[in-house]
CSV table of C-alpha atoms and ligand atoms in Angstrom, one decimal:
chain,number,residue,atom,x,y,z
D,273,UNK,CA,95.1,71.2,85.0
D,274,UNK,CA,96.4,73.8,82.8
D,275,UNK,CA,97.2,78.1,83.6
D,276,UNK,CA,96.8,80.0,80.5
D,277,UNK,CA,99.0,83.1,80.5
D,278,UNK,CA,98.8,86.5,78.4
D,279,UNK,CA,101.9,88.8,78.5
D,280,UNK,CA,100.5,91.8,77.3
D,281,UNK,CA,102.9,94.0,75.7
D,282,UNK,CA,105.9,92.1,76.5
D,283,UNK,CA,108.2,93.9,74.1
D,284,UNK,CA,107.3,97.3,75.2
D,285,UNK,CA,106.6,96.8,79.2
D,286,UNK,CA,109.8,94.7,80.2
D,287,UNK,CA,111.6,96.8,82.3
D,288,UNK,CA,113.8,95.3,84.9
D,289,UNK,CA,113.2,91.7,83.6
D,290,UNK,CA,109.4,92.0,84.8
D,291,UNK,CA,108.9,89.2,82.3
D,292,UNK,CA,110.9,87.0,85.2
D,293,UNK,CA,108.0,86.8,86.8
D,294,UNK,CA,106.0,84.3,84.1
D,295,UNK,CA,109.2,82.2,84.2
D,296,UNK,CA,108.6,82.4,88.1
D,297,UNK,CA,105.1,81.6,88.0
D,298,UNK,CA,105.6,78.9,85.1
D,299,UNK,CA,108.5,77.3,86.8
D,300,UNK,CA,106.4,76.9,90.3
D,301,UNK,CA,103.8,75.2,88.3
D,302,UNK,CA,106.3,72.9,86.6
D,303,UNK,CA,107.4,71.6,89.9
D,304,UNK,CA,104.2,70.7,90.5
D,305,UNK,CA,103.3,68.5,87.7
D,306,UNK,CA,101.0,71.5,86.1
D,307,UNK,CA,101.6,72.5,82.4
D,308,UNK,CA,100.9,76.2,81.4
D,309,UNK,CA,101.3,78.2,78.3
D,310,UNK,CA,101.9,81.9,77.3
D,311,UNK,CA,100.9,83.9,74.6
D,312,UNK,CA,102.6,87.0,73.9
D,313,UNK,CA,99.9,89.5,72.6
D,314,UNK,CA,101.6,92.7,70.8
D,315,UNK,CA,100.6,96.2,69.7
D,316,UNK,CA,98.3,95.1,66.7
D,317,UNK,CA,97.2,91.6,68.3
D,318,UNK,CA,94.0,91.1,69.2
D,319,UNK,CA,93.5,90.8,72.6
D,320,UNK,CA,90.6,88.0,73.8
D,321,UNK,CA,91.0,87.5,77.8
D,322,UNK,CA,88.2,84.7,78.3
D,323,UNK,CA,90.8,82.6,76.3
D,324,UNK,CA,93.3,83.0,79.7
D,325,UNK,CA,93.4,82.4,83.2
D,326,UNK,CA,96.2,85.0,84.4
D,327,UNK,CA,97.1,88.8,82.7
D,328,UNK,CA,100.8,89.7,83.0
D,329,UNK,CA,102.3,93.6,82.3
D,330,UNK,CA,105.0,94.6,82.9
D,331,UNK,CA,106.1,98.1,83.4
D,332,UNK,CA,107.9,100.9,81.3
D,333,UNK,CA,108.9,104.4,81.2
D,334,UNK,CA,106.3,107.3,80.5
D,335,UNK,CA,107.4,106.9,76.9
D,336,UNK,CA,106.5,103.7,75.9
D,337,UNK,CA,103.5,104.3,77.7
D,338,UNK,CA,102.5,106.7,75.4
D,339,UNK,CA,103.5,105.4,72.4
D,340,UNK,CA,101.2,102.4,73.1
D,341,UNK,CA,98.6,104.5,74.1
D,342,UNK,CA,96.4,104.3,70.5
D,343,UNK,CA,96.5,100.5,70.7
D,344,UNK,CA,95.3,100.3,74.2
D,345,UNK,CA,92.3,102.8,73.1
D,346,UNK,CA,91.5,100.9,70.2
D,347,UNK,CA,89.6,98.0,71.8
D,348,UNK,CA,92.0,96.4,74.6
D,349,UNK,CA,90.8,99.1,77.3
D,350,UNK,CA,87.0,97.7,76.9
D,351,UNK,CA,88.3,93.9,76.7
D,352,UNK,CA,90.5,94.6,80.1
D,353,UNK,CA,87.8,96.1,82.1
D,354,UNK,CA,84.8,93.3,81.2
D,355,UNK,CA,87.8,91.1,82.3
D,356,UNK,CA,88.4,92.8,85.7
D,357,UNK,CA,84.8,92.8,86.4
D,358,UNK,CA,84.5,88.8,85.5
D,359,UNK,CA,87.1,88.0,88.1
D,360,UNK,CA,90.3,87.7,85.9
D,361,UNK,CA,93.4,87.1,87.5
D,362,UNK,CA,96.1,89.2,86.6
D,363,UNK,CA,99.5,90.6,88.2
D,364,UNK,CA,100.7,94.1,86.8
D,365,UNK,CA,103.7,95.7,87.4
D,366,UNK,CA,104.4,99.6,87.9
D,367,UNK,CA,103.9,101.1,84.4
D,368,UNK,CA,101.2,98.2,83.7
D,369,UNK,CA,99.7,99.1,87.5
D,370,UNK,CA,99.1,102.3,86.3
D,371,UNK,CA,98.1,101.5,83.1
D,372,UNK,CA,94.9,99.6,84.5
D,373,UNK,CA,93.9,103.1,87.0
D,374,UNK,CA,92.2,106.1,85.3
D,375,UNK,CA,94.8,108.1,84.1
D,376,UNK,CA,98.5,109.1,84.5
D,377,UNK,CA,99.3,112.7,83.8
D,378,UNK,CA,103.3,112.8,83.4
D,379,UNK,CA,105.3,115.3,84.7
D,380,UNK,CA,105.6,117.3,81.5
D,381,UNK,CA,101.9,117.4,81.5
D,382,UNK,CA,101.0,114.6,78.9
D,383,UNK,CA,97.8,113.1,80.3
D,384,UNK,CA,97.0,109.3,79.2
D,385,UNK,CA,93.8,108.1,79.6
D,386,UNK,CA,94.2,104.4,80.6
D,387,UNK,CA,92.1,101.6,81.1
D,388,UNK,CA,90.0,102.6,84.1
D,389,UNK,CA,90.0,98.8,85.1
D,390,UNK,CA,90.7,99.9,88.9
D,391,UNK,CA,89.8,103.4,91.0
D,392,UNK,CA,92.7,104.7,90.8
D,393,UNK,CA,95.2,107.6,89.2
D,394,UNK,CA,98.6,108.4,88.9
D,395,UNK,CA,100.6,112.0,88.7
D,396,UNK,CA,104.1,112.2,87.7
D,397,UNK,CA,106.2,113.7,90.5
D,398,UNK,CA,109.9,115.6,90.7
D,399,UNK,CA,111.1,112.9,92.8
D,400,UNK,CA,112.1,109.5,91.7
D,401,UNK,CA,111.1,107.2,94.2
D,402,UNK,CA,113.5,104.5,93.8
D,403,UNK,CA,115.1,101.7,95.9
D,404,UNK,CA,114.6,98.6,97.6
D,405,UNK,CA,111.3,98.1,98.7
D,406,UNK,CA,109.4,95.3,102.0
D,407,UNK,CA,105.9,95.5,102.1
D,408,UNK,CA,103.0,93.2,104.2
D,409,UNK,CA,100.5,92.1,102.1
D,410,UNK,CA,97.0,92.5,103.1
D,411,UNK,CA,95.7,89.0,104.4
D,412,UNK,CA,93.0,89.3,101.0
D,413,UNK,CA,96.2,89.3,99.1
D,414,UNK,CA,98.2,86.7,100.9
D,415,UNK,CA,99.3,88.2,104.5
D,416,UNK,CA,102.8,87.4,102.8
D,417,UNK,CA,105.8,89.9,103.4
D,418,UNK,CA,107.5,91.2,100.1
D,419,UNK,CA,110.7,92.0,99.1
D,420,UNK,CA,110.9,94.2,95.9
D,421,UNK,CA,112.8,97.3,94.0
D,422,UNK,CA,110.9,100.1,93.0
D,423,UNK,CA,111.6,103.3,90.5
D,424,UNK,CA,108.8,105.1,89.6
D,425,UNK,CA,107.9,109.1,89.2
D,426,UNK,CA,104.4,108.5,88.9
D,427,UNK,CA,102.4,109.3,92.3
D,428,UNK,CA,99.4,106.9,92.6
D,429,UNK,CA,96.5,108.1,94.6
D,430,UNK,CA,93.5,104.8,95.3
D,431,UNK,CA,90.0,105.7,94.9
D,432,UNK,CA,86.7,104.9,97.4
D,433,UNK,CA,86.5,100.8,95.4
D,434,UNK,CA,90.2,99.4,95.6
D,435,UNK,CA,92.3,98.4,98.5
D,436,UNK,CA,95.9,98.7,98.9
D,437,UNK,CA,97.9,95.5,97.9
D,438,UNK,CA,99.9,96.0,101.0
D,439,UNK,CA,101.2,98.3,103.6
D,440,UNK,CA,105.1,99.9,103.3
D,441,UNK,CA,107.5,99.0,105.6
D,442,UNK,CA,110.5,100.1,104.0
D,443,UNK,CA,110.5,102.2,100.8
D,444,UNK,CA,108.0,104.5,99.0
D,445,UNK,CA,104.9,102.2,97.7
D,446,UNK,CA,102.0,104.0,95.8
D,447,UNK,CA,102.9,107.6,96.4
D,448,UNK,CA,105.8,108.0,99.4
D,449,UNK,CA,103.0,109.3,101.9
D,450,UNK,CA,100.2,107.2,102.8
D,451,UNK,CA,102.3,104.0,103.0
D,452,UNK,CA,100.0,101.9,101.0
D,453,UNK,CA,101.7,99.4,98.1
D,454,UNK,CA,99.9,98.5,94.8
D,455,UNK,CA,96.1,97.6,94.6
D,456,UNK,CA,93.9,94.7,95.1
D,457,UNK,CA,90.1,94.6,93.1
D,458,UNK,CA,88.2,91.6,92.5
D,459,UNK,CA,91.3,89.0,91.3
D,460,UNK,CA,93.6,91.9,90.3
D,461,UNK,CA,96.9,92.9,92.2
D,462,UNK,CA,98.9,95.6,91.3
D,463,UNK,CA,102.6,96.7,92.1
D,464,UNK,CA,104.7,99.0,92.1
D,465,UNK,CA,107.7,95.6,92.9
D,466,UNK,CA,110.4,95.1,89.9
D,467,UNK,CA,113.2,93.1,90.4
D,468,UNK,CA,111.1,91.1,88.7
D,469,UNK,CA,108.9,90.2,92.2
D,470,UNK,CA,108.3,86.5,91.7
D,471,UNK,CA,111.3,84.7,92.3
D,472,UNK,CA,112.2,85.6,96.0
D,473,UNK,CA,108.3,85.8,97.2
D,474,UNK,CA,106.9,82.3,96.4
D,475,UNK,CA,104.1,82.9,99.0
D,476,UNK,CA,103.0,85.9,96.8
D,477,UNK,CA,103.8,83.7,93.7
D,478,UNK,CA,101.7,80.9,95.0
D,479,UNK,CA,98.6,83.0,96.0
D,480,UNK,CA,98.5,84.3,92.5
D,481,UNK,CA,98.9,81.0,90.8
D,482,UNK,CA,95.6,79.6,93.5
D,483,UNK,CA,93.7,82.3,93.3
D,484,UNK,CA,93.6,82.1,88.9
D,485,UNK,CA,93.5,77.6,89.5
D,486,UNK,CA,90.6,78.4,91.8
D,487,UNK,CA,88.7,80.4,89.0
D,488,UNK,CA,89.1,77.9,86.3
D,489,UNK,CA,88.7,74.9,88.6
D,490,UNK,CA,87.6,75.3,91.6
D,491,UNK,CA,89.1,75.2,95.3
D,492,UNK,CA,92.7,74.5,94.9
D,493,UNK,CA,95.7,74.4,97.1
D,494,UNK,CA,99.2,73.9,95.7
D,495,UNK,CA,101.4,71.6,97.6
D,496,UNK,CA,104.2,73.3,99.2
D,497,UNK,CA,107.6,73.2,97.2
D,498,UNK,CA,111.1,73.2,99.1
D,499,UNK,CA,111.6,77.1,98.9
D,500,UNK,CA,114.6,77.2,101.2
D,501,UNK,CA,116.7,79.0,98.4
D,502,UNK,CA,114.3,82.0,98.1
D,503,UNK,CA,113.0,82.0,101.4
D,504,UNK,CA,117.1,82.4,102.2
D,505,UNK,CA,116.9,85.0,99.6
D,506,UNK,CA,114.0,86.8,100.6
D,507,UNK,CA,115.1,86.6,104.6
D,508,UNK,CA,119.0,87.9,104.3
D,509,UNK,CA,117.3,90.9,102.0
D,510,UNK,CA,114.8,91.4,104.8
D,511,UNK,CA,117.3,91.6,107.4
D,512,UNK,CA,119.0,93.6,105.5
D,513,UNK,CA,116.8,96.2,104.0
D,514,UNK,CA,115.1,96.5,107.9
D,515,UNK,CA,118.3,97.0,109.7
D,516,UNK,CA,118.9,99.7,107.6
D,517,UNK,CA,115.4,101.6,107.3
D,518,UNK,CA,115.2,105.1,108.8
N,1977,LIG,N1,106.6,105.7,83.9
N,1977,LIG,C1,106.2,105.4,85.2
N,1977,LIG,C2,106.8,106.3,86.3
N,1977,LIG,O1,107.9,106.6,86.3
N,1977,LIG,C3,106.4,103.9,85.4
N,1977,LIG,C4,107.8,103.6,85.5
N,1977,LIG,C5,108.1,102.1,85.6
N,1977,LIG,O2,107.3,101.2,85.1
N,1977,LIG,N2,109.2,101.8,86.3
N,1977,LIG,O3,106.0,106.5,87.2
């Protein structure tokens, strides 16, 4: 058994050490006995997703967003949405999140048409919404309880044909108001969660890894590892971050 990963863009969506999360991910199959590879696809690369079994992006500010904006609308846009609608798995982080919705019209008024992978769009706010983040994932998505860091402008609003990824406990998720966190379509799961969000969630990191195993091979189930170290992580920062909510 085998994962094949693509980290898209990972030179120009990285922010916060987002690309922690393939170590994560590559790491919990390495335990296992499960090899995996990566391939780090650029602006220029071509970009051919039935060669993988997971998606990785990161996120970035509103300018590199732009700047790879030509690249994405020069064939990758078509290639990511026939993947979405086959049932690729892929995770993708705040700027990459709202990379795969509609559009994200920035603050200063720059409006970039994205992939339109997932019913969804983004407006860039006054307020930064930024700060430790706990959100319960929907059971679709895991049921697992999340511990992240968030810093975003942009203001994500979901459409009629996604769900949310999870519901806010503490912090501001998709857009501060409706307490819904990130999106979940077909094998796709979106987040607004830096930090990056693997490490101290191996329940979420698990259900990602299954759910792009199960695609490529049918049923599987990964034995459980000894997680006592996150799950200490991820507990004393629940504690914390709960106590302190308002
Ligand atoms: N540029 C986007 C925003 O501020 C995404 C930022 C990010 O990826 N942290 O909304």
């Amino acid at each position: 058994m085998k994962l094949r990963i693509c980290h898209l863009y990972p030179d120009v969506l990285n922010l916060y050490g987002d690309g922690g999360n393939i170590i994560c991910m590559q790491q919990r199959l390495k335990w296992r006995g499960i090899d995996s590879d990566v391939t780090r696809v650029m602006i220029g690369d071509r970009l051919k997703l039935s060669e993988y079994d997971l998606l990785f992006i990161g996120g970035g500010q509103d300018f590199e967003q732009e700047v790879l904006l030509p690249d994405l609308q020069s064939g990758k846009d078509t290639e990511i949405r026939a993947a979405v609608e086959d049932g690729l798995t892929a995770l993708t982080i705040c700027g990459g999140y709202q990379m795969l919705g509609q559009y994200y019209e920035t603050y200063d008024g720059v409006r970039c048409d994205f992939v339109g992978a997932l019913d969804l769009y983004t407006v860039g706010s006054r307020t930064r919404m930024i700060g430790n983040t706990v959100f319960h994932c929907t059971p679709e998505c895991g049921g697992s309880t999340v511990i992240g860091f968030e810093n975003h402008s942009g203001k994500t609003w979901l459409g009629s044909t996604v769900e949310p990824l999870a519901k806010v406990e503490v912090g501001f998720g998709n857009n501060g108001e409706d307490k819904t966190e990130g999106a979940h379509y077909k094998n796709v799961f979106g987040s607004y969660s830096h930090g990056p969000m693997l490490p101290k969630n191996p329940a979420f990191c698990d259900h990602l890894l299954e759910t792009a195993l199960t695609r490529r091979y049918g049923a599987v189930k990964l034995e459980p590892l000894d997680d006592r170290a996150e799950q200490t992580a991820h507990d004393n920062m629940f504690r914390r971050l709960t106590k302190h909510k308002t």
